[in-house]
Amino acid sequence: MNVNFLGKQLKSPTVLASGILGNSFDILERVHGAGCGIVTMKSIGPAPRDGHNNPTVIDLGHGLINAVGLPTPGFRHMDEEWEDLEKRDFPLSASIYGGSVSEFVEVAKFVAEKGPDFIELNISCPNSAKHGMLFGTNPESSFDVVSAVKRVTGQIPVIPKLTPQALSIGEIAKACEEAGADALCAINTAGPGMLIDIESRKPILAYKKGGLSGQMIRPIAVRCVYEICQQTTLPVIGLGGVTTGRDAVEMIMAGATLVGVGSAVKSRGIDVFSTITRELAQWLEDHGTTLEEIRGAAHG
Amino acid sequence: MNVNFLGKQLKSPTVLASGILGNSFDILERVHGAGCGIVTMKSIGPAPRDGHNNPTVIDLGHGLINAVGLPTPGFRHMDEEWEDLEKRDFPLSASIYGGSVSEFVEVAKFVAEKGPDFIELNISCPNSAKHGMLFGTNPESSFDVVSAVKRVTGQIPVIPKLTPQALSIGEIAKACEEAGADALCAINTAGPGMLIDIESRKPILAYKKGGLSGQMIRPIAVRCVYEICQQTTLPVIGLGGVTTGRDAVEMIMAGATLVGVGSAVKSRGIDVFSTITRELAQWLEDHGTTLEEIRGAAHG
Amino acid sequence: MEKKPVMLKIDQVQCHNENYATLFFNHGIEFIPGQFVMLWLPEIDEKPYTVSFHSKERFGVTVEAKGRFSQRAVALKPGDLVGVRGPFGNGFSFDAHANVCFVAGGCGIAPLAPMIESVPGSKTIIQGARSDDYLLFKDRFSGSDVHYCTDDGSFGQKGFVTDALADAMANNMFDMVYTCGPEVMMKKVFDLCEANSVRCQISLERYMRCGFGVCGACVCGKERVCVDGPVFESQQIRTLDDFNKKALLKSGKAVTLNDYFSWRSA
Amino acid sequence: MEKKPVMLKIDQVQCHNENYATLFFNHGIEFIPGQFVMLWLPEIDEKPYTVSFHSKERFGVTVEAKGRFSQRAVALKPGDLVGVRGPFGNGFSFDAHANVCFVAGGCGIAPLAPMIESVPGSKTIIQGARSDDYLLFKDRFSGSDVHYCTDDGSFGQKGFVTDALADAMANNMFDMVYTCGPEVMMKKVFDLCEANSVRCQISLERYMRCGFGVCGACVCGKERVCVDGPVFESQQIRTLDDFNKKALLKSGKAVTLNDYFSWRSA
Ligand SMILES: Cc1cc2nc3c(=O)[nH]c(=O)nc-3n(C[C@H](O)[C@H](O)[C@H](O)COP(=O)(O)OP(=O)(O)OC[C@H]3O[C@@H](n4cnc5c(N)ncnc54)[C@H](O)[C@@H]3O)c2cc1C
Ligand SMILES: Cc1cc2nc3c(=O)[nH]c(=O)nc-3n(C[C@H](O)[C@H](O)[C@H](O)COP(=O)(O)OP(=O)(O)OC[C@H]3O[C@@H](n4cnc5c(N)ncnc54)[C@H](O)[C@@H]3O)c2cc1C
Ligand SMILES: Cc1cc2nc3c(=O)[nH]c(=O)nc-3n(C[C@H](O)[C@H](O)[C@H](O)COP(=O)(O)O)c2cc1C
Ligand SMILES: Cc1cc2nc3c(=O)[nH]c(=O)nc-3n(C[C@H](O)[C@H](O)[C@H](O)COP(=O)(O)O)c2cc1C
Ligand code: FES
Ligand code: FES
């Protein structure tokens, strides 16, 4: 099921969500082999960071809650991985974050030289008090970071990743479009939420709060993608709770060009990418239609 | 299980959420009979309003999505109901909303004369473009509406109901406290979300978007109550996804004084109020502790 | 489990007359007679309808064209998609070996029909409508003792079903009377039953939203028609203050039944 | 279904020596030998531990005191609450009627012990530790053919388990060798197996977060230790480039095993 996205030919409209598995070349390659169109690396930050102590990820049954806390070797300390990645034969998106516009720019510039196919800007991670949250909830700061990054990334398409916490995600999307974003990715985790263990009387996540993902956030993600597509004409990677081919259809009807998959790796395994692609293709065939024809159909 | 709340003696720490059942005297009385400590009326607005067409409420399995759209007879057109309610022998909270501070004040003043035990301010309903949303996502407007309402409601305690959509619900809570709120209720529905039917290619809810409630939002509600209790000392009605006595314990450990129950009426029936109360009492007994002792315990 | 509307293709549309049509779906549902489904026409509305035909792999819903939604529903064609949620509600209850009577007014035969078909043994059916043309399912209950009444005498006895019921009661000791139709008619049936110490089950209608007992739109007195009903038994009916008196409009405003059944024509 | 940590009360703490203790819980878990659980000490951390004792209504976890978490774990007392998630992972696999050998280094006996107990028939056990004091479960496998080695000769044979394995292989045709211990030891065991055309199963350790295959913290080559492992068979081990070479730190940085096993002491 070939799809063209920003000039790249993809073998599937599915995208591996950042922070899911994408910690090393070998596993990224495996995910691509499992039918994924674009694999996204775990978000890379300006300086080495361990992230939070465990528990960091808990299965809620209808989704996950996580506060991994943006662990990163730091962009300067990944030489071996960059070397491996240069030899890749699959479309790669490098997700990056920073605590300020200048940090974003510093990371983006360095990463762009490594030649990923796309650069995703994580302006939406809720798990770190300092990093990113502010950018993605405010149109001006979203504009600032995107336009600054665009200046140093040359031909590599830049894809801001948005948060459902924004009061108007459509406005953030518009600001990103005006700043020169090439596409958008929505959504990062929702909430945040908190679990308290009532026996020990303590919050379960070491960071106390964590972002929600998986099936339970799908309605939020669909709404966000729908609103973004009302406000911009950028292609959108629709992400959040997508678990089946039918979910992918829903996301595409909301206006998405590609569908991201994260938490569903838990319930359906790494093959979820080929599974969703197959289910999607089957659905299109059964309904005698195409990806292009159903894209944004719910806006009609 | 007697609890004192703002000077009223309640037979249970459970509260019926606004918009759940509370459409008439008879059913409010039944809910009280089913073990509920405070019954809240469906939000009352300034003018007659039909709300949205159906579908308005859909069961997602792990919660509900709704866009009922604030139907209301309008505060001036409920004479018979006010008459019935005057004869009540149960604690009643009247939920009200308005599209402006002056509408809030108009409704509040009229309703206060009908003598409810509490007045809840719905400054957080996501289902109407005009009504309320702005208030609860902004500390200044929250302050304005609460302080204005407090001026016309005399001795009747005023309880603003907050939305998880606020970027910092703690700040909104503080603004409400400064404006003279007597207690807080959190949370209204989360999201909003959207469902698209992929066969007809249409959003399912007639209003397209709807608020999420029920089990899936519990982590968000717990986090909100926790944050509110970090920022204020007001008593809080913790609401959102509470379904079992253990959920109530979690909410109380986050800092809630009472627990609201809405969507759980679906899965556990109207008796959910006595069921939760019994489960909560049993848990406290099994653990040799009291409501007071566990309140806010997760902050320790 | 998610309970979004499931889009079903209409297999067949049976037009009974210019105002009544039954939509058939080739789809199995778990069903107790008296239960209803929510039908969704995208971009129009979603409304409750009783299941009037039911077999293992097929069911039907009979719609009377009245307003915005139902007029579109009866105009649907085979192949059209309709969203279906449900079934919802409690359904009728039945004691084996009972001698039962069914009293239907107009479209009220819809919920009773699958019940009539599922009840074994001796049963009396009293069915009324304004005229011959409006009498539904005329050959459906052959073998049973069926009495027809029309307001204009164009078919069967001229007069009201309540008169026919009074007659039938004089000759029978019914264990249970099942009735559905205009609320004022059901009230008369119930009063007759009370006077004759016969148990009764009625099927009520109210404006609905959720269908599963949460929103409160459908309350009648302290009962939720969608889950506590739509079927109510004598004991409940006796304490159902709003029966034949009051209903909530879409806005939640409580009005008389007269106002309730005319507001939508505005 | 929600899979939050379940708080379990410690029923018994068995101290094996000053560094090793087993925590017992009276709680039934569905378990395949080789699987692990995540233990949570509120406000401290959550870490993976192999289940080393298992019966229908009880299980135990054996902890070696090394760092911040494990030192607190061995100091726990009966009655203390520990959060438990799991079990996770694939566990060992077994063909009936096989002639098998178990090779354990130090705490590596922990995952093997329930496997040893569940495998019927003839089996050889080679267990090593630095000294007598560190040899776990000494009387547990009586009846089997057990060979002990210690680095200092304080109990059993002086020397390494790999020497004992080479000897055993000379006298036995094993169908499978199960091994757990330091990675460098497992590598030697695996090489011996390869040289002798004997199949092998190893149990790996990596830093973990989710435990269910989503976060990627635990990857070793293209495998996720938490769900694809922790047990790997010869065929997988041959392509597991990072085995005995590379592991990811908490930050995600790939380092040599030497660096990996020392970073936490900093
Ligand atoms: C549990 C339940 C089961 C039902 N089963 C059926 C069924 O099997 N078949 C069927 O045709 N309808 C049934 N109804 C009624 C149905 O849901 C709609 O209310 C009806 O079809 C009118 O909808 P509308 O939008 O077309 O009319 P509207 O636009 O709402 O109103 C049009 C006209 O119809 C009249 N009207 C509206 N609602 C009613 C009512 N409830 N009773 C009498 N007159 C009314 C009004 O006076 C108005 O003039 C049922 C309702 C409930 C609650
Ligand atoms: C699947 C799996 C099963 C495990 N089963 C067990 C078990 O049954 N019993 C048990 O005691 N441990 C087991 N572990 C290891 C355990 O999870 C912890 O890593 C270990 O207890 C050290 O944690 P700590 O926080 O106390 O030490 P840290 O503070 O993390 O480190 C303290 C010291 O221990 C050393 N160290 C840390 N981790 C390891 C390691 N993985 N291997 C060797 N040395 C290490 C470091 O060099 C450091 O000096 C298992 C790990 C995995 C992945
Ligand atoms: C364990 C975990 C770690 C994540 N880490 C990142 C991250 O580093 N950067 C990022 O942009 N998003 C991160 N996310 C968010 C996902 O990329 C995705 O936006 C979110 O999970 C919603 O998609 P899903 O419902 O398909 O999981 C993480 C999510 C999870 C569950
Ligand atoms: C069908 C429905 C209608 C609601 N109507 C109102 C309302 O009128 N006013 C209001 O303040 N909240 C309303 N709510 C929100 C609830 O009061 C409550 O805040 C929310 O459902 C979360 O609680 P829960 O998870 O226990 O349902 C409504 C919720 C539902 C599901
Ligand atoms: S329709 Fe919602 S309670 Fe009956
Ligand atoms: S611990 Fe998360 S993938 Fe293994």
CSV table of C-alpha atoms in Angstrom, one decimal, chain A residues 15 17 20 61-64 161 164 186-190 212-222 225 237-251 259-265 267-268 272 276 279, chain B residues 62, chain C residues 2 4:
chain,number,residue,atom,x,y,z
A,15,VAL,CA,4.1,5.7,11.4
A,17,ALA,CA,5.1,7.0,17.3
A,20,ILE,CA,7.6,3.7,21.4
A,61,GLY,CA,-6.4,-1.8,30.0
A,62,HIS,CA,-8.1,0.8,27.7
A,63,GLY,CA,-4.8,2.6,27.3
A,64,LEU,CA,-1.5,3.5,29.0
A,161,LYS,CA,3.9,17.4,17.1
A,164,PRO,CA,-4.4,18.0,23.0
A,186,ALA,CA,-1.2,15.0,16.4
A,187,ILE,CA,-1.5,14.1,19.2
A,188,ASN,CA,0.9,13.6,22.0
A,189,THR,CA,-0.4,12.1,25.2
A,190,ALA,CA,-3.6,13.5,26.7
A,212,LEU,CA,-2.6,9.1,28.7
A,213,SER,CA,-2.4,7.2,25.4
A,214,GLY,CA,-4.0,4.3,23.7
A,215,GLN,CA,-7.6,3.5,22.8
A,216,MET,CA,-9.2,5.7,25.4
A,217,ILE,CA,-7.7,8.9,23.8
A,218,ARG,CA,-8.7,8.0,20.3
A,219,PRO,CA,-11.8,10.3,20.4
A,220,ILE,CA,-9.6,13.2,21.5
A,221,ALA,CA,-7.1,12.5,18.8
A,222,VAL,CA,-9.8,12.3,16.1
A,225,VAL,CA,-7.0,16.0,13.7
A,237,ILE,CA,0.0,12.3,10.9
A,238,GLY,CA,-3.0,11.3,13.0
A,239,LEU,CA,-1.9,9.6,16.1
A,240,GLY,CA,-3.6,8.6,19.3
A,241,GLY,CA,-5.3,5.3,20.1
A,242,VAL,CA,-5.1,3.9,16.6
A,243,THR,CA,-5.3,0.1,17.0
A,244,THR,CA,-7.1,-1.3,14.0
A,245,GLY,CA,-7.6,-0.7,10.4
A,246,ARG,CA,-11.0,0.8,11.2
A,247,ASP,CA,-9.4,3.2,13.6
A,248,ALA,CA,-7.1,4.2,10.8
A,249,VAL,CA,-10.0,4.8,8.5
A,250,GLU,CA,-11.6,7.0,11.1
A,251,MET,CA,-8.4,9.0,11.5
A,259,VAL,CA,-1.7,7.3,10.9
A,260,GLY,CA,0.7,7.0,13.9
A,261,VAL,CA,0.7,4.0,16.1
A,262,GLY,CA,2.1,3.7,19.6
A,263,SER,CA,0.4,2.0,22.5
A,264,ALA,CA,-1.3,-0.5,20.1
A,265,VAL,CA,2.1,-2.2,20.0
A,267,SER,CA,-2.1,-5.2,22.5
A,268,ARG,CA,-1.3,-6.2,18.9
A,272,VAL,CA,0.5,-4.1,14.3
A,276,ILE,CA,-3.4,-2.2,10.4
A,279,GLU,CA,-7.0,-4.2,7.5
B,62,HIS,CA,-14.7,2.5,29.3
C,2,GLU,CA,-18.1,0.2,22.9
C,4,LYS,CA,-21.7,3.1,19.1
